[in-house]
Short mmCIF file of C-alpha atoms in Angstrom, two decimals:
data_model
loop_
_atom_site.label_atom_id
_atom_site.label_comp_id
_atom_site.label_asym_id
_atom_site.label_seq_id
_atom_site.Cartn_x
_atom_site.Cartn_y
_atom_site.Cartn_z
CA MET A 1 8.57 -10.83 -0.81
CA ASP A 2 7.17 -13.76 -2.77
CA ASN A 3 3.49 -14.54 -3.20
CA ASN A 4 3.47 -16.98 -0.27
CA GLY A 5 4.87 -14.29 2.01
CA LEU A 6 2.34 -11.73 0.80
CA THR A 7 -0.52 -14.19 1.28
CA TYR A 8 0.71 -15.10 4.77
CA LEU A 9 1.11 -11.45 5.72
CA CYS A 10 -2.37 -10.51 4.53
CA MET A 11 -4.10 -13.59 5.95
CA THR A 12 -5.00 -11.83 9.20
CA ALA A 13 -5.61 -8.19 10.00
CA GLU A 14 -3.16 -8.38 12.91
CA ARG A 15 -0.26 -9.41 10.68
CA PHE A 16 -1.05 -6.80 8.06
CA PHE A 17 -1.46 -3.97 10.57
CA ALA A 18 1.75 -4.94 12.39
CA VAL A 19 3.75 -4.57 9.18
CA SER A 20 1.82 -1.50 8.05
CA THR A 21 2.39 0.20 11.40
CA VAL A 22 6.12 -0.45 11.30
CA LEU A 23 6.36 0.87 7.73
CA ASN A 24 4.33 3.95 8.63
CA ASN A 25 6.49 4.62 11.71
CA MET A 26 9.57 4.39 9.51
CA VAL A 27 8.06 6.95 7.11
CA GLU A 28 7.19 9.25 10.01
CA ASN A 29 10.84 9.09 11.11
CA GLN A 30 11.84 10.12 7.60
CA LEU A 31 10.14 13.47 8.16
CA VAL A 32 12.87 14.23 10.69
CA LYS A 33 15.88 12.60 9.02
CA PRO A 34 15.13 11.59 5.42
CA SER A 35 16.91 8.71 3.73
CA THR A 36 15.99 8.34 0.07
CA ARG A 37 17.33 4.80 -0.01
CA LEU A 38 15.14 3.70 2.88
CA LEU A 39 12.10 5.51 1.46
CA LYS A 40 12.60 3.72 -1.84
CA HIS A 41 12.41 0.34 -0.07
CA ILE A 42 9.39 1.40 1.99
CA ILE A 43 7.56 2.46 -1.18
CA LYS A 44 8.37 -0.94 -2.72
CA CYS A 45 6.94 -2.68 0.35
CA TYR A 46 3.73 -0.67 0.21
CA PHE A 47 3.41 -1.29 -3.51
CA ARG A 48 3.84 -5.02 -3.00
CA LEU A 49 1.23 -4.98 -0.24
CA SER A 50 -1.18 -3.17 -2.56
CA GLU A 51 -1.11 -6.20 -4.88
CA ASN A 52 -3.30 -8.05 -2.36
CA PRO A 53 -6.99 -7.01 -2.57
CA ARG A 54 -7.54 -7.18 1.20
CA ALA A 55 -4.39 -5.16 1.88
CA GLN A 56 -5.49 -2.65 -0.76
CA MET A 57 -8.74 -2.02 1.12
CA ALA A 58 -6.88 -1.69 4.41
CA LEU A 59 -4.32 0.71 2.91
CA ASN A 60 -7.20 2.86 1.72
CA THR A 61 -8.69 3.08 5.20
CA THR A 62 -5.34 3.69 6.89
CA MET A 63 -3.65 5.78 4.22
CA PRO A 64 0.13 5.53 4.59
CA THR A 65 1.90 8.76 5.54
CA ILE A 66 4.00 8.72 2.37
CA VAL A 67 0.84 8.63 0.25
CA ARG A 68 -0.85 11.37 2.28
CA GLU A 69 2.25 13.54 1.99
CA MET A 70 2.34 13.09 -1.77
CA LEU A 71 -1.40 13.78 -2.16
CA ASN A 72 -1.10 16.91 -0.02
CA GLU A 73 1.80 17.97 -2.23
CA ASN A 74 4.17 18.06 0.72
CA LYS A 75 7.38 17.52 -1.19
CA LYS A 76 9.59 17.23 1.88
CA LEU A 77 9.62 13.45 1.67
CA THR A 78 9.48 13.01 -2.07
CA ASP A 79 11.71 15.76 -3.47
CA ASN A 80 14.91 13.74 -3.21
CA LEU A 81 13.50 10.46 -4.52
CA ASP A 82 14.87 9.14 -7.79
CA GLU A 83 12.57 8.93 -10.81
CA SER A 84 11.85 5.20 -10.44
CA SER A 85 10.76 5.69 -6.81
CA LYS A 86 8.54 8.62 -7.78
CA LYS A 87 6.94 6.54 -10.52
CA LEU A 88 6.40 3.61 -8.16
CA LEU A 89 4.83 5.94 -5.58
CA SER A 90 2.57 7.41 -8.27
CA SER A 91 1.59 3.87 -9.32
CA LEU A 92 0.81 3.03 -5.70
CA ILE A 93 -1.42 6.09 -5.42
CA GLU A 94 -3.19 5.22 -8.68
CA THR A 95 -3.72 1.64 -7.50
CA LEU A 96 -5.23 2.80 -4.22
CA GLN A 97 -7.43 5.41 -5.93
CA HIS A 98 -8.61 2.81 -8.45
CA SER A 99 -9.40 0.48 -5.57
CA VAL A 100 -11.50 3.17 -3.89
CA ARG A 101 -13.46 3.82 -7.08
CA ARG A 102 -13.97 0.09 -7.64
CA HIS A 103 -15.34 -0.38 -4.12
CA GLN A 104 -17.58 2.65 -4.43
CA ASN A 105 -19.04 1.24 -7.65
CA PRO A 106 -18.61 -2.56 -7.61
CA ALA A 107 -20.47 -2.94 -10.93
CA CYS A 108 -17.44 -1.39 -12.67
CA ASP A 109 -15.27 -4.35 -11.81
CA GLU A 110 -17.21 -7.55 -11.32
CA LEU A 111 -14.06 -9.66 -11.26
CA GLY A 112 -12.53 -7.63 -8.46
CA SER A 113 -15.66 -7.75 -6.34
CA SER A 114 -16.22 -11.48 -6.87
CA GLN A 115 -12.56 -12.15 -5.99
CA SER A 116 -12.95 -10.15 -2.77
CA SER A 117 -16.10 -12.02 -1.85
CA LEU A 118 -14.32 -15.33 -2.41
CA GLU A 119 -11.50 -14.32 -0.12
CA ALA A 120 -13.94 -13.24 2.54
CA GLN A 121 -15.54 -16.70 2.68
CA PRO A 122 -14.06 -19.06 5.26
CA ASN A 123 -12.43 -22.26 4.10
CA VAL A 124 -14.81 -25.13 4.85
CA ASP A 125 -12.40 -27.99 4.05
#
């Protein structure tokens, strides 16, 4: 997904939650019949979504199943992942945790908070 696609996807909550719900449903199905190849692509999608500040906040409030499973040390989903997928998932978790800390203490990251406030303002042009 290029930057235009990510921006378009994250422009409205409805678009973001539609994609997030589909991804989460796919992960839930992996609990029954795991496919490491599919999980790898799902993790990449979540990681790409986390690059958008608004999507980051939303992912923190609706924690993806794959992240919850990893944090709860349920290895059923993640045991068979290759090393690059495990690293990407760990990076996703770190990104989301950093985002939570930044929003709990906005003074720690003035750039991040000012960027979020700019995005929240409607376009008056």
